C-alpha cells in the first residue's frame, strides 16, 4: 500500500471574473470552484484511478479540514488525518481577463509533537511506501520530513521544494523535483536537458536512490545508480498544467509498485501527466487510457 502525507493541505478556491479588477469597485462572479488541494491528496487520487491501494494522511483542522474530509469521502479516497487546533488553510486564485492573482495562506501553526502522532498513525497502516509532498506549515522544518522517513521500515518518496531537498539528511527511495527545484537543490544550472541530467545525478548522490525530474514541456528525466533516461513529452492539447507534477509522480509510483522496468516507469509517469493536462484542474474521471498513452512515449537512453 502507498500512503501519502500532506503536512500543509489546503482548499483551493478559484474565482473567475468576466471584468478586470478595479480598485474600490465590488467584483461579482457566479463562477467559482472549491477543491481539496495538496500534493499527497492529488497523488492518492491518481493512484486510486490507476488501481493502486492508497491512503492519504497529514494534518487537518477546523471547518476547512472537514470540507477536505467530506470531499475525499465523496471521491472514495481512503484517509486518516491528524487533527490540529487551527483551521486548514484556504488558497485563493482570482482569474481576471487581464491578470491572475494567487493568494496563499501560510497554514496553521503546529507543534513538532504532531510528527510523533503521524509516525504512530503511519505505522498502524503498515505501508510499503510513504510519499511526502508539499510545503511545511509554520512550526515545522525539514527535520520533520527526515523524522517521518526514519520512523519506520517503509520506503520514503519526497516531492518538496528545492531548498528543502538540499537540507534533507535521511535516505530516500525517490525524489521528484522540477527543473527550478533541481537547480535550487544543487546550485547547478538547469537550462538544458544535459544540465538537468548533471544536476539530477548530483542530487541523487545526496541521498536519493532515484531522481525523477519533471522538465515541463520538454519531458522528464529518470536517474538511478546505473540508468539515465529521458522521456519526451507527448504531443497533446494542453488545457492547463495544474497538478502535472503530481500526476507524473503517481504514474511513476504505480509502475514501480508493479515492478515495471525503468523505461516503463518513466513512460507511465509521462502518460499520466499527459492525460491530466488535457483537462482543466486537478480532478480526473478516469485514467483508463494511460497504458495506451505510455506506449506512445519516446524514451532516450543516456541523453546528451
mmCIF file of N, CA and C in Angstrom, residues 164-286:
data_model
loop_
_atom_site.group_PDB
_atom_site.id
_atom_site.type_symbol
_atom_site.label_atom_id
_atom_site.label_comp_id
_atom_site.label_asym_id
_atom_site.label_seq_id
_atom_site.Cartn_x
_atom_site.Cartn_y
_atom_site.Cartn_z
ATOM 1 N N UNK A 164 14.374 22.659 0.497
ATOM 2 C CA UNK A 164 14.121 21.561 1.439
ATOM 3 C C UNK A 164 14.864 20.301 1.009
ATOM 4 N N UNK A 165 14.870 19.998 -0.290
ATOM 5 C CA UNK A 165 15.598 18.829 -0.789
ATOM 6 C C UNK A 165 17.062 18.894 -0.391
ATOM 7 N N UNK A 166 17.641 20.077 -0.488
ATOM 8 C CA UNK A 166 19.065 20.238 -0.192
ATOM 9 C C UNK A 166 19.379 20.019 1.280
ATOM 10 N N UNK A 167 18.389 20.204 2.151
ATOM 11 C CA UNK A 167 18.623 20.121 3.592
ATOM 12 C C UNK A 167 18.282 18.761 4.186
ATOM 13 N N UNK A 168 17.686 17.864 3.411
ATOM 14 C CA UNK A 168 17.307 16.551 3.937
ATOM 15 C C UNK A 168 18.542 15.701 4.211
ATOM 16 N N UNK A 169 18.490 14.909 5.298
ATOM 17 C CA UNK A 169 19.628 14.074 5.692
ATOM 18 C C UNK A 169 19.346 12.581 5.590
ATOM 19 N N UNK A 170 18.079 12.174 5.634
ATOM 20 C CA UNK A 170 17.746 10.747 5.594
ATOM 21 C C UNK A 170 17.958 10.196 4.181
ATOM 22 N N UNK A 171 17.873 8.882 4.056
ATOM 23 C CA UNK A 171 17.965 8.239 2.746
ATOM 24 C C UNK A 171 16.557 8.071 2.183
ATOM 25 N N UNK A 172 16.370 8.447 0.921
ATOM 26 C CA UNK A 172 15.057 8.403 0.287
ATOM 27 C C UNK A 172 15.106 7.533 -0.963
ATOM 28 N N UNK A 173 14.010 6.839 -1.226
ATOM 29 C CA UNK A 173 13.982 5.965 -2.399
ATOM 30 C C UNK A 173 13.821 6.758 -3.687
ATOM 31 N N UNK A 174 13.211 7.965 -3.596
ATOM 32 C CA UNK A 174 12.975 8.744 -4.813
ATOM 33 C C UNK A 174 12.606 10.167 -4.443
ATOM 34 N N UNK A 175 13.021 11.117 -5.275
ATOM 35 C CA UNK A 175 12.513 12.486 -5.174
ATOM 36 C C UNK A 175 12.087 12.944 -6.557
ATOM 37 N N UNK A 176 11.152 13.911 -6.604
ATOM 38 C CA UNK A 176 10.631 14.368 -7.889
ATOM 39 C C UNK A 176 10.642 15.896 -7.974
ATOM 40 N N UNK A 177 11.804 16.475 -8.252
ATOM 41 C CA UNK A 177 11.847 17.925 -8.446
ATOM 42 C C UNK A 177 11.460 18.315 -9.868
ATOM 43 N N UNK A 178 11.091 19.583 -10.053
ATOM 44 C CA UNK A 178 11.043 20.131 -11.401
ATOM 45 C C UNK A 178 12.389 20.809 -11.671
ATOM 46 N N UNK A 179 12.546 21.426 -12.828
ATOM 47 C CA UNK A 179 13.854 21.970 -13.167
ATOM 48 C C UNK A 179 14.258 23.124 -12.254
ATOM 49 N N UNK A 180 13.291 23.918 -11.793
ATOM 50 C CA UNK A 180 13.599 25.023 -10.881
ATOM 51 C C UNK A 180 14.051 24.476 -9.532
ATOM 52 N N UNK A 181 13.338 23.478 -9.026
ATOM 53 C CA UNK A 181 13.705 22.859 -7.747
ATOM 54 C C UNK A 181 15.033 22.117 -7.848
ATOM 55 N N UNK A 182 15.287 21.517 -9.001
ATOM 56 C CA UNK A 182 16.550 20.819 -9.232
ATOM 57 C C UNK A 182 17.718 21.797 -9.151
ATOM 58 N N UNK A 183 17.557 22.952 -9.754
ATOM 59 C CA UNK A 183 18.599 23.976 -9.703
ATOM 60 C C UNK A 183 18.787 24.504 -8.286
ATOM 61 N N UNK A 184 17.677 24.724 -7.571
ATOM 62 C CA UNK A 184 17.759 25.240 -6.205
ATOM 63 C C UNK A 184 18.404 24.236 -5.261
ATOM 64 N N UNK A 185 18.134 22.950 -5.472
ATOM 65 C CA UNK A 185 18.663 21.909 -4.585
ATOM 66 C C UNK A 185 20.152 21.679 -4.778
ATOM 67 N N UNK A 186 20.646 21.922 -5.987
ATOM 68 C CA UNK A 186 22.042 21.608 -6.301
ATOM 69 C C UNK A 186 22.921 22.829 -6.518
ATOM 70 N N UNK A 187 22.310 23.989 -6.772
ATOM 71 C CA UNK A 187 23.100 25.166 -7.115
ATOM 72 C C UNK A 187 23.695 25.087 -8.505
ATOM 73 N N UNK A 188 23.173 24.186 -9.328
ATOM 74 C CA UNK A 188 23.686 23.979 -10.679
ATOM 75 C C UNK A 188 22.697 24.520 -11.708
ATOM 76 N N UNK A 189 23.184 24.970 -12.875
ATOM 77 C CA UNK A 189 22.257 25.440 -13.916
ATOM 78 C C UNK A 189 21.427 24.291 -14.472
ATOM 79 N N UNK A 190 20.183 24.580 -14.802
ATOM 80 C CA UNK A 190 19.282 23.556 -15.348
ATOM 81 C C UNK A 190 18.502 24.127 -16.525
ATOM 82 N N UNK A 191 19.229 24.701 -17.478
ATOM 83 C CA UNK A 191 18.600 25.301 -18.646
ATOM 84 C C UNK A 191 18.422 24.308 -19.786
ATOM 85 N N UNK A 192 19.290 23.295 -19.849
ATOM 86 C CA UNK A 192 19.225 22.311 -20.923
ATOM 87 C C UNK A 192 19.014 20.919 -20.333
ATOM 88 N N UNK A 193 18.669 19.966 -21.189
ATOM 89 C CA UNK A 193 18.491 18.591 -20.722
ATOM 90 C C UNK A 193 19.798 18.053 -20.163
ATOM 91 N N UNK A 194 20.911 18.370 -20.822
ATOM 92 C CA UNK A 194 22.216 17.911 -20.340
ATOM 93 C C UNK A 194 22.518 18.473 -18.956
ATOM 94 N N UNK A 195 22.215 19.746 -18.745
ATOM 95 C CA UNK A 195 22.447 20.354 -17.431
ATOM 96 C C UNK A 195 21.537 19.739 -16.376
ATOM 97 N N UNK A 196 20.285 19.483 -16.745
ATOM 98 C CA UNK A 196 19.356 18.845 -15.804
ATOM 99 C C UNK A 196 19.823 17.439 -15.450
ATOM 100 N N UNK A 197 20.361 16.733 -16.428
ATOM 101 C CA UNK A 197 20.894 15.392 -16.166
ATOM 102 C C UNK A 197 22.029 15.464 -15.148
ATOM 103 N N UNK A 198 22.974 16.376 -15.353
ATOM 104 C CA UNK A 198 24.103 16.501 -14.428
ATOM 105 C C UNK A 198 23.619 16.867 -13.025
ATOM 106 N N UNK A 199 22.655 17.773 -12.949
ATOM 107 C CA UNK A 199 22.123 18.175 -11.646
ATOM 108 C C UNK A 199 21.394 17.021 -10.972
ATOM 109 N N UNK A 200 20.626 16.251 -11.739
ATOM 110 C CA UNK A 200 19.903 15.108 -11.172
ATOM 111 C C UNK A 200 20.872 14.052 -10.655
ATOM 112 N N UNK A 201 21.965 13.827 -11.381
ATOM 113 C CA UNK A 201 22.969 12.871 -10.916
ATOM 114 C C UNK A 201 23.633 13.359 -9.635
ATOM 115 N N UNK A 202 23.891 14.663 -9.560
ATOM 116 C CA UNK A 202 24.481 15.223 -8.343
ATOM 117 C C UNK A 202 23.509 15.131 -7.173
ATOM 118 N N UNK A 203 22.232 15.396 -7.426
ATOM 119 C CA UNK A 203 21.230 15.321 -6.362
ATOM 120 C C UNK A 203 21.074 13.896 -5.860
ATOM 121 N N UNK A 204 21.120 12.934 -6.759
ATOM 122 C CA UNK A 204 20.982 11.533 -6.357
ATOM 123 C C UNK A 204 22.049 11.143 -5.339
ATOM 124 N N UNK A 205 23.231 11.682 -5.489
ATOM 125 C CA UNK A 205 24.330 11.358 -4.586
ATOM 126 C C UNK A 205 24.158 11.981 -3.202
ATOM 127 N N UNK A 206 23.169 12.860 -3.045
ATOM 128 C CA UNK A 206 22.915 13.488 -1.748
ATOM 129 C C UNK A 206 21.985 12.657 -0.864
ATOM 130 N N UNK A 207 21.549 11.483 -1.348
ATOM 131 C CA UNK A 207 20.727 10.628 -0.504
ATOM 132 C C UNK A 207 19.436 10.149 -1.124
ATOM 133 N N UNK A 208 19.394 10.090 -2.466
ATOM 134 C CA UNK A 208 18.186 9.656 -3.164
ATOM 135 C C UNK A 208 18.539 8.506 -4.102
ATOM 136 N N UNK A 209 17.856 7.383 -3.956
ATOM 137 C CA UNK A 209 18.129 6.240 -4.831
ATOM 138 C C UNK A 209 17.795 6.561 -6.283
ATOM 139 N N UNK A 210 16.712 7.297 -6.486
ATOM 140 C CA UNK A 210 16.297 7.688 -7.834
ATOM 141 C C UNK A 210 15.876 9.153 -7.815
ATOM 142 N N UNK A 211 16.122 9.820 -8.918
ATOM 143 C CA UNK A 211 15.612 11.176 -9.128
ATOM 144 C C UNK A 211 14.777 11.162 -10.404
ATOM 145 N N UNK A 212 13.523 11.549 -10.283
ATOM 146 C CA UNK A 212 12.663 11.737 -11.453
ATOM 147 C C UNK A 212 12.371 13.227 -11.538
ATOM 148 N N UNK A 213 12.879 13.864 -12.582
ATOM 149 C CA UNK A 213 12.746 15.314 -12.717
ATOM 150 C C UNK A 213 11.757 15.653 -13.820
ATOM 151 N N UNK A 214 10.749 16.442 -13.475
ATOM 152 C CA UNK A 214 9.791 16.906 -14.477
ATOM 153 C C UNK A 214 10.336 18.182 -15.112
ATOM 154 N N UNK A 215 10.411 18.202 -16.436
ATOM 155 C CA UNK A 215 11.027 19.313 -17.163
ATOM 156 C C UNK A 215 10.014 20.074 -18.008
ATOM 157 N N UNK A 216 8.782 20.136 -17.530
ATOM 158 C CA UNK A 216 7.751 20.887 -18.225
ATOM 159 C C UNK A 216 7.463 20.334 -19.604
ATOM 160 N N UNK A 217 7.355 21.226 -20.581
ATOM 161 C CA UNK A 217 7.007 20.814 -21.940
ATOM 162 C C UNK A 217 8.090 19.964 -22.594
ATOM 163 N N UNK A 218 9.322 20.020 -22.068
ATOM 164 C CA UNK A 218 10.418 19.240 -22.662
ATOM 165 C C UNK A 218 10.257 17.752 -22.412
ATOM 166 N N UNK A 219 9.793 17.380 -21.214
ATOM 167 C CA UNK A 219 9.648 15.965 -20.878
ATOM 168 C C UNK A 219 10.038 15.681 -19.448
ATOM 169 N N UNK A 220 10.726 14.560 -19.227
ATOM 170 C CA UNK A 220 11.091 14.158 -17.867
ATOM 171 C C UNK A 220 12.350 13.300 -17.900
ATOM 172 N N UNK A 221 13.091 13.334 -16.794
ATOM 173 C CA UNK A 221 14.313 12.551 -16.627
ATOM 174 C C UNK A 221 14.129 11.513 -15.537
ATOM 175 N N UNK A 222 14.782 10.370 -15.712
ATOM 176 C CA UNK A 222 14.851 9.324 -14.684
ATOM 177 C C UNK A 222 16.323 9.011 -14.485
ATOM 178 N N UNK A 223 16.807 9.166 -13.255
ATOM 179 C CA UNK A 223 18.214 8.916 -12.953
ATOM 180 C C UNK A 223 18.307 8.003 -11.741
ATOM 181 N N UNK A 224 18.978 6.867 -11.911
ATOM 182 C CA UNK A 224 19.284 5.969 -10.800
ATOM 183 C C UNK A 224 20.783 5.679 -10.836
ATOM 184 N N UNK A 225 21.231 4.737 -10.031
ATOM 185 C CA UNK A 225 22.664 4.458 -9.949
ATOM 186 C C UNK A 225 23.245 4.050 -11.299
ATOM 187 N N UNK A 226 22.502 3.261 -12.063
ATOM 188 C CA UNK A 226 23.039 2.730 -13.314
ATOM 189 C C UNK A 226 22.188 3.040 -14.542
ATOM 190 N N UNK A 227 21.216 3.948 -14.407
ATOM 191 C CA UNK A 227 20.309 4.236 -15.520
ATOM 192 C C UNK A 227 20.048 5.730 -15.624
ATOM 193 N N UNK A 228 20.127 6.253 -16.846
ATOM 194 C CA UNK A 228 19.720 7.628 -17.126
ATOM 195 C C UNK A 228 18.810 7.599 -18.348
ATOM 196 N N UNK A 229 17.578 8.054 -18.177
ATOM 197 C CA UNK A 229 16.591 8.039 -19.251
ATOM 198 C C UNK A 229 15.945 9.413 -19.389
ATOM 199 N N UNK A 230 15.604 9.761 -20.615
ATOM 200 C CA UNK A 230 14.841 10.975 -20.883
ATOM 201 C C UNK A 230 13.598 10.601 -21.674
ATOM 202 N N UNK A 231 12.451 11.114 -21.251
ATOM 203 C CA UNK A 231 11.193 10.880 -21.957
ATOM 204 C C UNK A 231 10.705 12.187 -22.558
ATOM 205 N N UNK A 232 10.413 12.149 -23.837
ATOM 206 C CA UNK A 232 9.855 13.325 -24.487
ATOM 207 C C UNK A 232 8.377 13.462 -24.142
ATOM 208 N N UNK A 233 7.922 14.697 -24.022
ATOM 209 C CA UNK A 233 6.501 14.931 -23.777
ATOM 210 C C UNK A 233 5.678 14.483 -24.980
ATOM 211 N N UNK A 234 4.455 14.071 -24.712
ATOM 212 C CA UNK A 234 3.543 13.703 -25.791
ATOM 213 C C UNK A 234 2.966 14.953 -26.448
ATOM 214 N N UNK A 235 2.690 14.854 -27.727
ATOM 215 C CA UNK A 235 2.093 15.957 -28.480
ATOM 216 C C UNK A 235 0.584 15.927 -28.267
ATOM 217 N N UNK A 236 0.121 16.739 -27.331
ATOM 218 C CA UNK A 236 -1.293 16.748 -26.959
ATOM 219 C C UNK A 236 -1.773 18.182 -26.792
ATOM 220 N N UNK A 237 -3.082 18.364 -26.751
ATOM 221 C CA UNK A 237 -3.667 19.675 -26.473
ATOM 222 C C UNK A 237 -3.722 19.876 -24.961
ATOM 223 N N UNK A 238 -3.101 20.943 -24.478
ATOM 224 C CA UNK A 238 -2.996 21.193 -23.044
ATOM 225 C C UNK A 238 -4.046 22.211 -22.617
ATOM 226 N N UNK A 239 -4.877 21.828 -21.635
ATOM 227 C CA UNK A 239 -5.850 22.761 -21.059
ATOM 228 C C UNK A 239 -5.184 23.619 -19.993
ATOM 229 N N UNK A 240 -4.532 22.988 -19.033
ATOM 230 C CA UNK A 240 -3.658 23.673 -18.082
ATOM 231 C C UNK A 240 -2.717 22.636 -17.475
ATOM 232 N N UNK A 241 -1.696 23.110 -16.769
ATOM 233 C CA UNK A 241 -0.669 22.199 -16.244
ATOM 234 C C UNK A 241 -0.758 22.027 -14.734
ATOM 235 N N UNK A 242 -1.851 22.468 -14.124
ATOM 236 C CA UNK A 242 -2.007 22.327 -12.678
ATOM 237 C C UNK A 242 -2.052 20.844 -12.304
ATOM 238 N N UNK A 243 -1.180 20.433 -11.389
ATOM 239 C CA UNK A 243 -1.160 19.046 -10.939
ATOM 240 C C UNK A 243 -0.362 18.106 -11.817
ATOM 241 N N UNK A 244 0.297 18.639 -12.869
ATOM 242 C CA UNK A 244 1.021 17.770 -13.802
ATOM 243 C C UNK A 244 2.150 17.014 -13.112
ATOM 244 N N UNK A 245 2.865 17.688 -12.214
ATOM 245 C CA UNK A 245 3.950 17.023 -11.496
ATOM 246 C C UNK A 245 3.457 15.930 -10.577
ATOM 247 N N UNK A 246 2.326 16.172 -9.916
ATOM 248 C CA UNK A 246 1.733 15.151 -9.044
ATOM 249 C C UNK A 246 1.292 13.939 -9.861
ATOM 250 N N UNK A 247 0.748 14.204 -11.050
ATOM 251 C CA UNK A 247 0.316 13.110 -11.922
ATOM 252 C C UNK A 247 1.511 12.296 -12.405
ATOM 253 N N UNK A 248 2.594 12.987 -12.766
ATOM 254 C CA UNK A 248 3.816 12.294 -13.179
ATOM 255 C C UNK A 248 4.303 11.363 -12.076
ATOM 256 N N UNK A 249 4.371 11.883 -10.858
ATOM 257 C CA UNK A 249 4.828 11.073 -9.731
ATOM 258 C C UNK A 249 3.910 9.879 -9.506
ATOM 259 N N UNK A 250 2.613 10.070 -9.646
ATOM 260 C CA UNK A 250 1.659 8.973 -9.447
ATOM 261 C C UNK A 250 1.899 7.844 -10.438
ATOM 262 N N UNK A 251 2.108 8.203 -11.699
ATOM 263 C CA UNK A 251 2.376 7.183 -12.698
ATOM 264 C C UNK A 251 3.662 6.438 -12.431
ATOM 265 N N UNK A 252 4.694 7.164 -12.021
ATOM 266 C CA UNK A 252 5.973 6.541 -11.667
ATOM 267 C C UNK A 252 5.788 5.561 -10.513
ATOM 268 N N UNK A 253 5.080 5.989 -9.475
ATOM 269 C CA UNK A 253 4.871 5.135 -8.300
ATOM 270 C C UNK A 253 4.050 3.899 -8.646
ATOM 271 N N UNK A 254 3.017 4.077 -9.470
ATOM 272 C CA UNK A 254 2.173 2.940 -9.850
ATOM 273 C C UNK A 254 2.985 1.896 -10.609
ATOM 274 N N UNK A 255 3.845 2.344 -11.515
ATOM 275 C CA UNK A 255 4.654 1.412 -12.299
ATOM 276 C C UNK A 255 5.732 0.752 -11.448
ATOM 277 N N UNK A 256 6.339 1.505 -10.538
ATOM 278 C CA UNK A 256 7.308 0.903 -9.617
ATOM 279 C C UNK A 256 6.633 -0.141 -8.740
ATOM 280 N N UNK A 257 5.405 0.157 -8.331
ATOM 281 C CA UNK A 257 4.654 -0.731 -7.434
ATOM 282 C C UNK A 257 4.416 -2.097 -8.064
ATOM 283 N N UNK A 258 4.300 -2.129 -9.387
ATOM 284 C CA UNK A 258 4.050 -3.396 -10.083
ATOM 285 C C UNK A 258 5.319 -3.975 -10.701
ATOM 286 N N UNK A 259 6.480 -3.390 -10.356
ATOM 287 C CA UNK A 259 7.753 -3.964 -10.776
ATOM 288 C C UNK A 259 8.119 -3.748 -12.228
ATOM 289 N N UNK A 260 7.664 -2.648 -12.810
ATOM 290 C CA UNK A 260 7.959 -2.381 -14.217
ATOM 291 C C UNK A 260 9.418 -1.951 -14.410
ATOM 292 N N UNK A 261 9.878 -1.991 -15.646
ATOM 293 C CA UNK A 261 11.230 -1.565 -15.994
ATOM 294 C C UNK A 261 11.359 -0.055 -15.846
ATOM 295 N N UNK A 262 12.592 0.473 -15.709
ATOM 296 C CA UNK A 262 12.754 1.929 -15.631
ATOM 297 C C UNK A 262 12.129 2.657 -16.817
ATOM 298 N N UNK A 263 12.248 2.080 -18.011
ATOM 299 C CA UNK A 263 11.658 2.711 -19.199
ATOM 300 C C UNK A 263 10.140 2.823 -19.067
ATOM 301 N N UNK A 264 9.515 1.750 -18.602
ATOM 302 C CA UNK A 264 8.060 1.771 -18.441
ATOM 303 C C UNK A 264 7.654 2.684 -17.285
ATOM 304 N N UNK A 265 8.457 2.707 -16.241
ATOM 305 C CA UNK A 265 8.180 3.589 -15.103
ATOM 306 C C UNK A 265 8.106 5.040 -15.570
ATOM 307 N N UNK A 266 9.102 5.462 -16.344
ATOM 308 C CA UNK A 266 9.126 6.850 -16.804
ATOM 309 C C UNK A 266 8.017 7.126 -17.814
ATOM 310 N N UNK A 267 7.802 6.222 -18.754
ATOM 311 C CA UNK A 267 6.755 6.441 -19.759
ATOM 312 C C UNK A 267 5.374 6.468 -19.116
ATOM 313 N N UNK A 268 5.174 5.673 -18.081
ATOM 314 C CA UNK A 268 3.889 5.661 -17.384
ATOM 315 C C UNK A 268 3.654 6.995 -16.675
ATOM 316 N N UNK A 269 4.707 7.525 -16.048
ATOM 317 C CA UNK A 269 4.584 8.822 -15.400
ATOM 318 C C UNK A 269 4.233 9.919 -16.382
ATOM 319 N N UNK A 270 4.923 9.946 -17.513
ATOM 320 C CA UNK A 270 4.648 10.955 -18.537
ATOM 321 C C UNK A 270 3.229 10.793 -19.080
ATOM 322 N N UNK A 271 2.770 9.560 -19.211
ATOM 323 C CA UNK A 271 1.425 9.307 -19.734
ATOM 324 C C UNK A 271 0.342 9.819 -18.787
ATOM 325 N N UNK A 272 0.498 9.570 -17.491
ATOM 326 C CA UNK A 272 -0.500 10.056 -16.527
ATOM 327 C C UNK A 272 -0.520 11.581 -16.522
ATOM 328 N N UNK A 273 0.660 12.192 -16.566
ATOM 329 C CA UNK A 273 0.741 13.647 -16.606
ATOM 330 C C UNK A 273 0.077 14.200 -17.862
ATOM 331 N N UNK A 274 0.323 13.549 -18.997
ATOM 332 C CA UNK A 274 -0.284 13.993 -20.255
ATOM 333 C C UNK A 274 -1.802 13.890 -20.204
ATOM 334 N N UNK A 275 -2.280 12.820 -19.619
ATOM 335 C CA UNK A 275 -3.733 12.631 -19.510
ATOM 336 C C UNK A 275 -4.355 13.726 -18.649
ATOM 337 N N UNK A 276 -3.675 14.108 -17.572
ATOM 338 C CA UNK A 276 -4.229 15.123 -16.676
ATOM 339 C C UNK A 276 -4.306 16.484 -17.349
ATOM 340 N N UNK A 277 -3.254 16.894 -18.043
ATOM 341 C CA UNK A 277 -3.202 18.264 -18.557
ATOM 342 C C UNK A 277 -4.152 18.500 -19.725
ATOM 343 N N UNK A 278 -4.787 17.449 -20.229
ATOM 344 C CA UNK A 278 -5.782 17.647 -21.289
ATOM 345 C C UNK A 278 -7.100 18.178 -20.738
ATOM 346 N N UNK A 279 -7.255 18.167 -19.416
ATOM 347 C CA UNK A 279 -8.459 18.704 -18.782
ATOM 348 C C UNK A 279 -8.058 19.766 -17.767
ATOM 349 N N UNK A 280 -8.921 20.738 -17.538
ATOM 350 C CA UNK A 280 -8.626 21.808 -16.591
ATOM 351 C C UNK A 280 -8.729 21.298 -15.161
ATOM 352 N N UNK A 281 -7.853 21.797 -14.291
ATOM 353 C CA UNK A 281 -7.899 21.439 -12.879
ATOM 354 C C UNK A 281 -7.128 20.175 -12.563
ATOM 355 N N UNK A 282 -7.310 19.702 -11.329
ATOM 356 C CA UNK A 282 -6.551 18.545 -10.846
ATOM 357 C C UNK A 282 -7.393 17.285 -10.719
ATOM 358 N N UNK A 283 -8.662 17.348 -11.107
ATOM 359 C CA UNK A 283 -9.566 16.209 -10.950
ATOM 360 C C UNK A 283 -9.741 15.501 -12.294
ATOM 361 N N UNK A 284 -9.643 14.172 -12.276
ATOM 362 C CA UNK A 284 -9.881 13.381 -13.489
ATOM 363 C C UNK A 284 -10.956 12.337 -13.207
ATOM 364 N N UNK A 285 -11.733 11.997 -14.226
ATOM 365 C CA UNK A 285 -12.777 10.982 -14.082
ATOM 366 C C UNK A 285 -12.209 9.575 -14.147
ATOM 367 N N UNK A 286 -11.180 9.393 -14.970
ATOM 368 C CA UNK A 286 -10.573 8.068 -15.123
ATOM 369 C C UNK A 286 -9.190 8.229 -15.738
#
